[in-house]
Tab-separated table of C-alpha atoms in Angstrom:
chain	number	residue	atom	x	y	z
A	24	UNK	CA	91.509	96.033	78.065
A	25	UNK	CA	93.537	96.510	81.269
A	26	UNK	CA	95.949	99.399	81.592
A	27	UNK	CA	98.092	100.235	84.608
A	28	UNK	CA	100.022	103.489	84.563
A	29	UNK	CA	102.636	104.240	87.212
A	30	UNK	CA	100.963	102.051	89.821
A	31	UNK	CA	102.617	102.242	93.222
A	32	UNK	CA	101.376	100.749	96.461
A	33	UNK	CA	102.538	100.817	100.072
A	34	UNK	CA	101.387	98.882	103.126
A	35	UNK	CA	102.162	100.643	106.411
A	36	UNK	CA	104.944	102.571	104.734
A	37	UNK	CA	106.489	99.465	103.089
A	38	UNK	CA	106.579	99.416	99.284
A	39	UNK	CA	104.568	96.554	97.754
A	40	UNK	CA	104.549	97.803	94.143
A	41	UNK	CA	106.711	100.459	92.498
A	42	UNK	CA	105.929	102.290	89.280
A	43	UNK	CA	104.151	99.496	87.408
A	44	UNK	CA	103.234	100.194	83.787
A	45	UNK	CA	101.483	97.501	81.775
A	46	UNK	CA	98.690	96.812	79.360
A	47	UNK	CA	96.812	93.554	78.798
A	48	UNK	CA	94.801	92.982	75.621
A	49	UNK	CA	91.578	90.942	75.334
A	50	UNK	CA	92.157	87.193	75.214
A	51	UNK	CA	95.791	87.379	76.376
A	52	UNK	CA	97.061	84.745	78.760
A	53	UNK	CA	99.632	86.350	81.023
A	54	UNK	CA	101.758	84.823	83.775
A	55	UNK	CA	102.732	87.073	86.664
A	56	UNK	CA	105.965	85.811	88.191
A	57	UNK	CA	107.785	86.899	91.283
A	58	UNK	CA	109.244	85.636	94.526
A	59	UNK	CA	107.120	85.573	97.689
A	60	UNK	CA	106.387	89.097	98.860
A	61	UNK	CA	107.195	90.718	95.501
A	62	UNK	CA	103.671	92.174	95.197
A	63	UNK	CA	101.891	89.694	92.903
A	64	UNK	CA	98.753	89.371	95.041
A	65	UNK	CA	98.616	93.121	95.625
A	66	UNK	CA	98.757	93.734	91.879
A	67	UNK	CA	95.874	91.308	91.279
A	68	UNK	CA	93.803	92.989	94.006
A	69	UNK	CA	94.343	96.364	92.362
A	70	UNK	CA	93.317	94.923	88.967
A	71	UNK	CA	90.237	93.435	90.667
A	72	UNK	CA	89.349	96.913	91.987
A	73	UNK	CA	89.590	95.771	95.597
A	74	UNK	CA	92.305	98.094	96.857
A	75	UNK	CA	93.164	101.631	95.919
A	76	UNK	CA	96.774	102.010	94.785
A	77	UNK	CA	98.836	104.616	96.645
A	78	UNK	CA	99.740	106.145	93.287
A	79	UNK	CA	99.152	105.813	89.544
A	80	UNK	CA	96.040	104.892	87.647
A	81	UNK	CA	94.319	101.690	86.641
A	82	UNK	CA	91.845	101.621	83.747
A	83	UNK	CA	89.576	98.792	82.665
A	84	UNK	CA	88.165	99.201	79.138
A	85	UNK	CA	89.222	102.825	79.380
A	86	UNK	CA	87.378	103.453	82.648
A	87	UNK	CA	89.354	104.365	85.797
A	88	UNK	CA	88.738	101.715	88.456
A	89	UNK	CA	89.251	101.726	92.227
A	90	UNK	CA	87.028	100.875	95.233
A	91	UNK	CA	85.769	104.465	95.419
A	92	UNK	CA	84.609	104.483	91.789
A	93	UNK	CA	83.063	101.046	92.233
A	94	UNK	CA	80.548	102.609	94.621
A	95	UNK	CA	78.731	103.483	91.406
A	96	UNK	CA	76.208	100.602	91.313
A	97	UNK	CA	76.030	100.217	87.535
A	98	UNK	CA	79.817	100.258	87.135
A	99	UNK	CA	80.270	97.873	90.050
A	100	UNK	CA	77.712	95.443	88.675
A	101	UNK	CA	79.335	95.406	85.228
A	102	UNK	CA	82.914	95.292	86.497
A	103	UNK	CA	82.321	92.568	89.098
A	104	UNK	CA	80.607	90.416	86.501
A	105	UNK	CA	83.393	90.877	83.971
A	106	UNK	CA	86.457	90.707	86.242
A	107	UNK	CA	86.802	87.820	88.690
A	108	UNK	CA	89.595	87.062	91.149
A	109	UNK	CA	90.406	83.628	92.521
A	110	UNK	CA	92.081	84.235	95.877
A	111	UNK	CA	95.110	82.231	96.912
A	112	UNK	CA	93.150	80.951	99.904
A	113	UNK	CA	89.856	79.641	98.443
A	114	UNK	CA	88.359	79.473	101.952
A	115	UNK	CA	88.166	83.264	101.872
A	116	UNK	CA	85.686	83.022	98.997
A	117	UNK	CA	83.350	80.307	100.230
A	118	UNK	CA	80.561	81.258	102.598
A	119	UNK	CA	77.335	79.734	101.280
A	120	UNK	CA	75.606	76.810	103.030
A	121	UNK	CA	75.998	74.299	100.162
A	122	UNK	CA	78.176	73.784	97.103
A	123	UNK	CA	75.080	74.393	94.953
A	124	UNK	CA	74.413	77.770	96.617
A	125	UNK	CA	78.059	78.711	96.300
A	126	UNK	CA	78.044	78.280	92.514
A	127	UNK	CA	74.573	79.816	92.245
A	128	UNK	CA	75.570	82.932	94.239
A	129	UNK	CA	76.707	84.986	91.218
A	130	UNK	CA	73.984	83.899	88.754
A	131	UNK	CA	71.300	84.606	91.379
A	132	UNK	CA	72.575	88.158	91.811
A	133	UNK	CA	72.155	88.595	88.062
A	134	UNK	CA	68.681	87.040	88.273
A	135	UNK	CA	69.615	84.683	85.433
A	136	UNK	CA	66.896	82.312	84.261
A	137	UNK	CA	69.129	79.248	83.998
A	138	UNK	CA	70.732	79.217	87.449
A	139	UNK	CA	70.106	75.516	88.025
A	140	UNK	CA	71.549	74.510	84.633
A	141	UNK	CA	74.605	76.737	85.111
A	142	UNK	CA	75.312	75.303	88.533
A	143	UNK	CA	75.049	71.713	87.279
A	144	UNK	CA	77.187	72.512	84.234
A	145	UNK	CA	80.063	74.042	86.200
A	146	UNK	CA	79.790	71.453	88.964
A	147	UNK	CA	80.125	68.805	86.248
A	148	UNK	CA	83.131	70.523	84.649
A	149	UNK	CA	84.858	70.704	88.036
A	150	UNK	CA	83.925	67.172	89.079
A	151	UNK	CA	81.727	68.380	91.927
A	152	UNK	CA	78.356	67.016	90.746
A	153	UNK	CA	78.105	64.582	93.643
A	154	UNK	CA	79.009	67.275	96.180
A	155	UNK	CA	76.223	69.768	95.465
A	156	UNK	CA	74.516	69.370	98.856
A	157	UNK	CA	77.785	69.337	100.816
A	158	UNK	CA	79.006	72.156	103.049
A	159	UNK	CA	81.878	73.913	101.200
A	160	UNK	CA	83.860	74.142	104.455
A	161	UNK	CA	84.148	70.335	104.549
A	162	UNK	CA	85.598	69.889	101.048
A	163	UNK	CA	89.266	69.074	100.485
A	164	UNK	CA	91.695	71.879	99.539
A	165	UNK	CA	91.651	70.934	95.845
A	166	UNK	CA	87.851	70.691	95.794
A	167	UNK	CA	87.559	74.115	97.433
A	168	UNK	CA	89.830	75.552	94.745
A	169	UNK	CA	87.659	74.008	92.021
A	170	UNK	CA	84.477	75.176	93.719
A	171	UNK	CA	85.762	78.745	93.986
A	172	UNK	CA	86.687	78.621	90.288
A	173	UNK	CA	83.250	77.229	89.358
A	174	UNK	CA	81.582	80.000	91.383
A	175	UNK	CA	83.527	82.622	89.418
A	176	UNK	CA	83.019	81.023	85.995
A	177	UNK	CA	79.263	80.667	86.518
A	178	UNK	CA	78.843	84.372	85.707
A	179	UNK	CA	81.051	84.069	82.595
A	180	UNK	CA	83.688	86.709	83.394
A	181	UNK	CA	85.786	88.238	80.613
A	182	UNK	CA	88.884	88.573	82.784
A	183	UNK	CA	90.006	85.890	85.197
A	184	UNK	CA	92.686	86.677	87.773
A	185	UNK	CA	94.165	83.619	89.464
A	186	UNK	CA	96.392	83.980	92.514
A	187	UNK	CA	98.676	80.938	92.812
A	188	UNK	CA	95.893	78.590	91.653
A	189	UNK	CA	98.061	75.465	91.745
A	190	UNK	CA	99.509	76.063	95.193
A	191	UNK	CA	97.099	73.691	96.965
A	192	UNK	CA	96.588	71.200	94.155
A	193	UNK	CA	97.945	67.700	93.737
A	194	UNK	CA	99.892	66.942	90.510
A	195	UNK	CA	96.913	65.345	88.712
A	196	UNK	CA	94.618	68.299	89.449
A	197	UNK	CA	97.381	70.733	88.471
A	198	UNK	CA	97.595	69.017	85.071
A	199	UNK	CA	93.835	69.219	84.693
A	200	UNK	CA	93.873	72.937	85.623
A	201	UNK	CA	96.561	73.754	83.034
A	202	UNK	CA	94.568	72.053	80.262
A	203	UNK	CA	91.352	73.672	81.451
A	204	UNK	CA	92.812	77.194	81.553
A	205	UNK	CA	94.430	76.799	78.118
A	206	UNK	CA	91.001	76.202	76.573
A	207	UNK	CA	89.176	78.889	78.545
A	208	UNK	CA	88.124	81.799	76.300
A	209	UNK	CA	88.948	84.600	78.750
A	210	UNK	CA	91.675	87.126	79.399
A	211	UNK	CA	93.796	85.432	82.016
A	212	UNK	CA	96.368	86.683	84.499
A	213	UNK	CA	97.855	83.931	86.654
A	214	UNK	CA	100.392	84.456	89.419
A	215	UNK	CA	102.926	81.821	90.312
A	216	UNK	CA	106.436	81.472	91.656
A	217	UNK	CA	106.669	77.991	90.183
A	218	UNK	CA	108.839	78.377	87.087
A	219	UNK	CA	108.124	74.937	85.666
A	220	UNK	CA	104.406	75.737	85.581
A	221	UNK	CA	104.779	79.255	84.226
A	222	UNK	CA	105.194	78.485	80.482
A	223	UNK	CA	102.089	76.282	80.664
A	224	UNK	CA	99.980	79.139	81.986
A	225	UNK	CA	100.729	81.774	79.367
A	226	UNK	CA	103.162	82.883	76.701
A	227	UNK	CA	103.689	86.392	78.067
A	228	UNK	CA	105.403	86.895	81.390
A	229	UNK	CA	105.250	89.841	83.743
A	230	UNK	CA	107.987	89.540	86.335
A	231	UNK	CA	108.134	91.453	89.578
A	232	UNK	CA	111.586	91.871	91.068
A	233	UNK	CA	112.475	92.011	94.737
A	234	UNK	CA	112.417	95.804	94.473
A	235	UNK	CA	108.696	95.447	93.545
A	236	UNK	CA	109.255	96.832	90.042
A	237	UNK	CA	108.334	95.130	86.805
A	238	UNK	CA	111.660	93.763	85.561
A	239	UNK	CA	110.306	91.903	82.523
A	240	UNK	CA	107.250	92.215	80.309
A	241	UNK	CA	107.385	90.022	77.232
A	242	UNK	CA	107.689	86.449	75.958
A	243	UNK	CA	108.307	83.989	78.747
A	244	UNK	CA	110.905	81.706	77.149
A	245	UNK	CA	113.737	84.287	76.825
A	246	UNK	CA	113.198	85.288	80.436
A	247	UNK	CA	113.364	81.711	81.665
A	248	UNK	CA	116.712	81.224	79.941
A	249	UNK	CA	118.195	84.460	81.334
A	250	UNK	CA	119.911	83.348	84.527
A	251	UNK	CA	120.947	86.841	85.607
A	252	UNK	CA	117.383	88.116	85.518
A	253	UNK	CA	116.042	84.982	87.163
A	254	UNK	CA	118.568	85.499	89.933
A	255	UNK	CA	117.632	89.192	90.200
A	256	UNK	CA	114.000	88.174	90.651
A	257	UNK	CA	115.015	85.584	93.295
A	258	UNK	CA	113.456	82.854	91.155
A	259	UNK	CA	116.499	80.579	91.079
A	260	UNK	CA	118.906	79.452	93.719
A	261	UNK	CA	122.051	77.416	93.943
A	262	UNK	CA	123.182	74.690	96.289
A	263	UNK	CA	125.560	71.763	96.277
A	264	UNK	CA	124.496	68.768	94.179
A	265	UNK	CA	125.845	65.351	94.906
A	266	UNK	CA	126.111	62.828	92.099
A	267	UNK	CA	127.875	59.907	93.754
A	268	UNK	CA	131.405	61.157	94.493
A	269	UNK	CA	130.998	64.302	92.379
A	270	UNK	CA	129.782	67.436	94.081
A	271	UNK	CA	129.078	70.625	92.166
A	272	UNK	CA	127.021	73.805	92.460
A	273	UNK	CA	124.922	75.723	89.927
A	274	UNK	CA	121.809	77.870	89.627
A	275	UNK	CA	118.595	75.972	89.262
A	276	UNK	CA	114.906	75.899	90.007
A	277	UNK	CA	112.960	73.850	92.476
A	278	UNK	CA	109.199	73.511	92.352
A	279	UNK	CA	108.564	74.106	95.979
A	280	UNK	CA	104.768	74.326	96.032
B	17	UNK	CA	113.687	99.712	135.380
B	18	UNK	CA	113.329	100.498	131.676
B	19	UNK	CA	110.365	102.575	130.536
B	20	UNK	CA	108.454	99.862	128.659
B	21	UNK	CA	108.738	97.385	131.512
B	22	UNK	CA	107.672	100.004	134.067
B	23	UNK	CA	104.614	100.833	131.954
B	24	UNK	CA	103.804	97.128	131.693
B	25	UNK	CA	103.867	96.810	135.491
B	26	UNK	CA	101.685	99.918	135.839
B	27	UNK	CA	99.281	98.571	133.218
B	28	UNK	CA	98.935	95.224	134.997
B	29	UNK	CA	98.444	96.994	138.336
B	30	UNK	CA	95.777	99.238	136.779
B	31	UNK	CA	93.948	96.206	135.395
B	32	UNK	CA	93.676	94.738	138.885
B	33	UNK	CA	92.942	98.071	140.572
B	34	UNK	CA	90.064	99.003	138.306
B	35	UNK	CA	88.220	95.769	139.139
B	36	UNK	CA	88.192	96.937	142.766
B	37	UNK	CA	86.533	100.268	141.925
B	38	UNK	CA	82.752	100.101	142.289
B	39	UNK	CA	81.906	103.793	142.033
B	40	UNK	CA	80.702	104.821	138.532
B	41	UNK	CA	81.826	108.408	139.141
B	42	UNK	CA	85.368	107.289	139.946
B	43	UNK	CA	85.429	105.118	136.813
B	44	UNK	CA	84.124	108.005	134.703
B	45	UNK	CA	86.859	110.259	136.085
B	46	UNK	CA	89.430	107.543	135.393
B	47	UNK	CA	88.145	107.299	131.833
B	48	UNK	CA	88.496	111.047	131.435
B	49	UNK	CA	92.059	110.784	132.744
B	50	UNK	CA	92.843	108.099	130.152
B	51	UNK	CA	91.483	110.277	127.346
B	52	UNK	CA	93.642	113.173	128.527
B	53	UNK	CA	96.661	110.856	128.612
B	54	UNK	CA	95.871	109.682	125.084
B	55	UNK	CA	96.080	113.282	123.864
B	56	UNK	CA	95.543	113.675	120.130
B	57	UNK	CA	94.907	109.965	119.601
B	58	UNK	CA	92.005	110.022	122.119
B	59	UNK	CA	89.160	110.188	119.525
B	60	UNK	CA	90.684	107.364	117.465
B	61	UNK	CA	91.288	105.119	120.477
B	62	UNK	CA	87.838	105.859	121.943
B	63	UNK	CA	86.174	105.074	118.610
B	64	UNK	CA	88.136	101.850	118.301
B	65	UNK	CA	87.305	100.824	121.882
B	66	UNK	CA	83.592	101.504	121.414
B	67	UNK	CA	83.538	99.472	118.201
B	68	UNK	CA	85.248	96.545	119.860
B	69	UNK	CA	82.924	96.334	122.860
B	70	UNK	CA	79.671	97.450	121.229
B	71	UNK	CA	78.108	94.121	120.236
B	72	UNK	CA	79.200	92.183	123.324
B	73	UNK	CA	78.248	94.888	125.805
B	74	UNK	CA	74.947	95.556	124.092
B	75	UNK	CA	74.024	91.874	124.255
B	76	UNK	CA	75.026	91.560	127.918
B	77	UNK	CA	73.333	94.848	128.876
B	78	UNK	CA	70.065	94.005	127.123
B	79	UNK	CA	70.032	90.554	128.698
B	80	UNK	CA	70.672	91.985	132.149
B	81	UNK	CA	68.037	94.729	131.674
B	82	UNK	CA	65.490	92.101	130.625
B	83	UNK	CA	66.316	89.941	133.646
B	84	UNK	CA	66.029	92.978	135.942
B	85	UNK	CA	62.666	93.854	134.423
B	86	UNK	CA	61.331	90.310	134.927
B	87	UNK	CA	62.579	90.161	138.539
B	88	UNK	CA	61.574	93.721	139.335
B	89	UNK	CA	64.845	95.445	140.296
B	90	UNK	CA	66.661	98.443	138.851
B	91	UNK	CA	69.567	97.493	136.548
B	92	UNK	CA	70.917	100.977	135.824
B	93	UNK	CA	73.694	101.342	138.376
B	94	UNK	CA	75.095	97.888	137.571
B	95	UNK	CA	74.832	98.475	133.838
B	96	UNK	CA	76.560	101.844	134.117
B	97	UNK	CA	79.321	100.324	136.242
B	98	UNK	CA	79.777	97.348	133.921
B	99	UNK	CA	79.918	99.380	130.726
B	100	UNK	CA	82.219	102.033	132.169
B	101	UNK	CA	84.560	99.368	133.510
B	102	UNK	CA	84.739	97.458	130.222
B	103	UNK	CA	85.273	100.669	128.273
B	104	UNK	CA	87.980	101.769	130.730
B	105	UNK	CA	89.818	98.431	130.451
B	106	UNK	CA	89.572	98.368	126.659
B	107	UNK	CA	90.716	101.959	126.240
B	108	UNK	CA	93.543	101.384	128.720
B	109	UNK	CA	94.678	98.346	126.727
B	110	UNK	CA	94.612	100.161	123.390
B	111	UNK	CA	96.460	103.103	124.915
B	112	UNK	CA	99.026	100.735	126.417
B	113	UNK	CA	99.567	98.890	123.120
B	114	UNK	CA	99.940	102.145	121.206
B	115	UNK	CA	102.577	103.498	123.610
B	116	UNK	CA	104.584	100.476	124.709
B	117	UNK	CA	106.918	98.152	122.849
B	118	UNK	CA	105.881	94.804	124.313
B	119	UNK	CA	108.963	93.037	122.961
B	120	UNK	CA	111.119	95.467	124.870
B	121	UNK	CA	108.948	95.191	128.000
B	122	UNK	CA	109.249	91.393	128.031
B	123	UNK	CA	112.872	91.028	126.978
B	124	UNK	CA	113.872	90.055	130.544
B	125	UNK	CA	112.319	86.616	129.945
B	126	UNK	CA	113.198	84.464	126.900
B	127	UNK	CA	110.082	82.381	127.520
B	128	UNK	CA	107.710	85.370	127.545
B	129	UNK	CA	109.465	86.866	124.497
B	130	UNK	CA	109.026	83.558	122.717
B	131	UNK	CA	105.324	83.403	123.545
B	132	UNK	CA	104.845	87.022	122.502
B	133	UNK	CA	106.564	86.387	119.169
B	134	UNK	CA	104.285	83.391	118.573
B	135	UNK	CA	101.155	85.376	119.433
B	136	UNK	CA	102.277	88.363	117.372
B	137	UNK	CA	103.016	86.297	114.253
B	138	UNK	CA	99.620	84.626	114.631
B	139	UNK	CA	97.899	87.989	114.936
B	140	UNK	CA	99.638	89.312	111.803
B	141	UNK	CA	98.776	86.224	109.787
B	142	UNK	CA	95.135	86.374	110.929
B	143	UNK	CA	94.996	90.090	110.127
B	144	UNK	CA	96.058	89.350	106.546
B	145	UNK	CA	93.576	86.478	106.272
B	146	UNK	CA	90.791	88.667	107.649
B	147	UNK	CA	91.500	91.289	104.992
B	148	UNK	CA	91.298	88.576	102.311
B	149	UNK	CA	87.924	87.329	103.596
B	150	UNK	CA	86.575	90.885	103.458
B	151	UNK	CA	87.923	91.541	99.946
B	152	UNK	CA	86.752	88.142	98.668
B	153	UNK	CA	83.181	88.926	99.712
B	154	UNK	CA	83.403	92.314	97.988
B	155	UNK	CA	84.811	90.735	94.831
B	156	UNK	CA	81.947	88.226	94.559
B	157	UNK	CA	79.134	90.713	95.163
B	158	UNK	CA	77.755	92.489	92.117
B	159	UNK	CA	75.661	94.638	94.442
B	160	UNK	CA	76.191	95.732	98.029
B	161	UNK	CA	76.197	92.431	100.001
B	162	UNK	CA	72.895	91.550	101.650
B	163	UNK	CA	72.783	91.195	105.428
B	164	UNK	CA	72.334	87.416	105.120
B	165	UNK	CA	75.437	87.184	102.911
B	166	UNK	CA	77.433	89.201	105.413
B	167	UNK	CA	76.294	86.917	108.240
B	168	UNK	CA	77.185	83.856	106.196
B	169	UNK	CA	80.575	85.276	105.243
B	170	UNK	CA	81.265	86.188	108.888
B	171	UNK	CA	80.220	82.716	110.051
B	172	UNK	CA	82.413	81.054	107.402
B	173	UNK	CA	85.342	83.281	108.383
B	174	UNK	CA	84.798	82.548	112.107
B	175	UNK	CA	84.741	78.796	111.426
B	176	UNK	CA	87.918	79.070	109.339
B	177	UNK	CA	89.719	81.136	111.978
B	178	UNK	CA	88.675	78.720	114.741
B	179	UNK	CA	89.833	75.741	112.696
B	180	UNK	CA	93.111	77.441	111.811
B	181	UNK	CA	93.692	78.674	115.385
B	182	UNK	CA	93.253	75.152	116.765
B	183	UNK	CA	95.546	73.651	114.124
B	184	UNK	CA	98.180	76.338	114.660
B	185	UNK	CA	97.972	76.068	118.451
B	186	UNK	CA	98.474	72.307	118.160
B	187	UNK	CA	101.479	72.799	115.850
B	188	UNK	CA	102.937	75.514	118.081
B	189	UNK	CA	102.605	73.313	121.158
B	190	UNK	CA	104.351	70.438	119.344
B	191	UNK	CA	107.075	72.791	118.099
B	192	UNK	CA	107.608	74.157	121.619
B	193	UNK	CA	107.721	70.614	123.022
B	194	UNK	CA	110.248	69.610	120.329
B	195	UNK	CA	112.461	72.533	121.346
B	196	UNK	CA	112.338	71.595	125.014
B	197	UNK	CA	110.005	74.376	126.129
B	198	UNK	CA	108.071	72.100	128.516
B	199	UNK	CA	111.094	70.230	129.850
B	200	UNK	CA	112.242	72.778	132.404
């Protein structure tokens, strides 16, 4: 469904992604892991057809995709409906005057007959039914995240790209999101640097190293038990632990979101 | 005096001097001089300057022209002077930024270096956020965004930036106070 071949990207001469090769099949739930600045968000933006990679090729259902090719109206319309990206900062995605209009934005572009029902359905799923007339700007961080997700799901995308979706959520909402995503019948790529969440978000891990290369593509569990590779990806750290009078040091993970 | 600092002094002097020039011809010649100084980057800097001032200057110029029409006086000399001066100042600033390392120019003062670092980090973080707002709109539009959607997206972005700028300024001021910046 998604195929990246030799993808490289640079920002102002600095490498963000180096020689990325990967393929994602329909219905797969993939976790994209990496330390801050490893290129996770850039990779999602390339997959969403928002930025043109400096090198390599990206194909969606066999069709080459980049912003230039998406100037083709028919391709753009199909691709944007089928591939949706939840930005790390949900504020970037919310610009309509009410929560209702925000969720209705996609369905209205498609001139769907059941806009009202779709909006109420997704507002209900996300627990936003009593917020429909509110200004999105005034919602809490977690509510904005849910609203942005509802706005994307209202057009029933086939591929959902989530950039650190739990970063602004409280523990209860994070638990809800994990359950919700597990049941969602879409191809899912979720970025995170939170290792305790990662196995809950997908069984296949893509890991970007600090050199911006893909250092692992496969089942997540073996990777999580491989300390050397975790260290290479800057996903574990060590510091002194104090247990009463005993002090020792070892590699471990903190959930620092 | 090191090069960057000397250029900073000259830039500040030019900013003051140009506000004292009231002859459009002199300003036009000054503008020409700036473009010659810019060399190969002149078209890029001129284009960037025009884009930056276009909306604001157009609004001010149209307002002034309307006022002049209602009161029955000629606005042209003032409008020419105003627009040339703003363009000169903007182009001068872009040229200055492209040629001078501000960190090096201000390294004589820890306080100014500190403030510059704060402003620079803010600018970089806002630049990244601005790019995300633009891409997010593109990602949600199945067609080319309508004008109303662009206005709404711009308004939402402006509100977010204002909110964030106020919050960050408050945090920065508290951080500076905590580090004794205001105690001297």
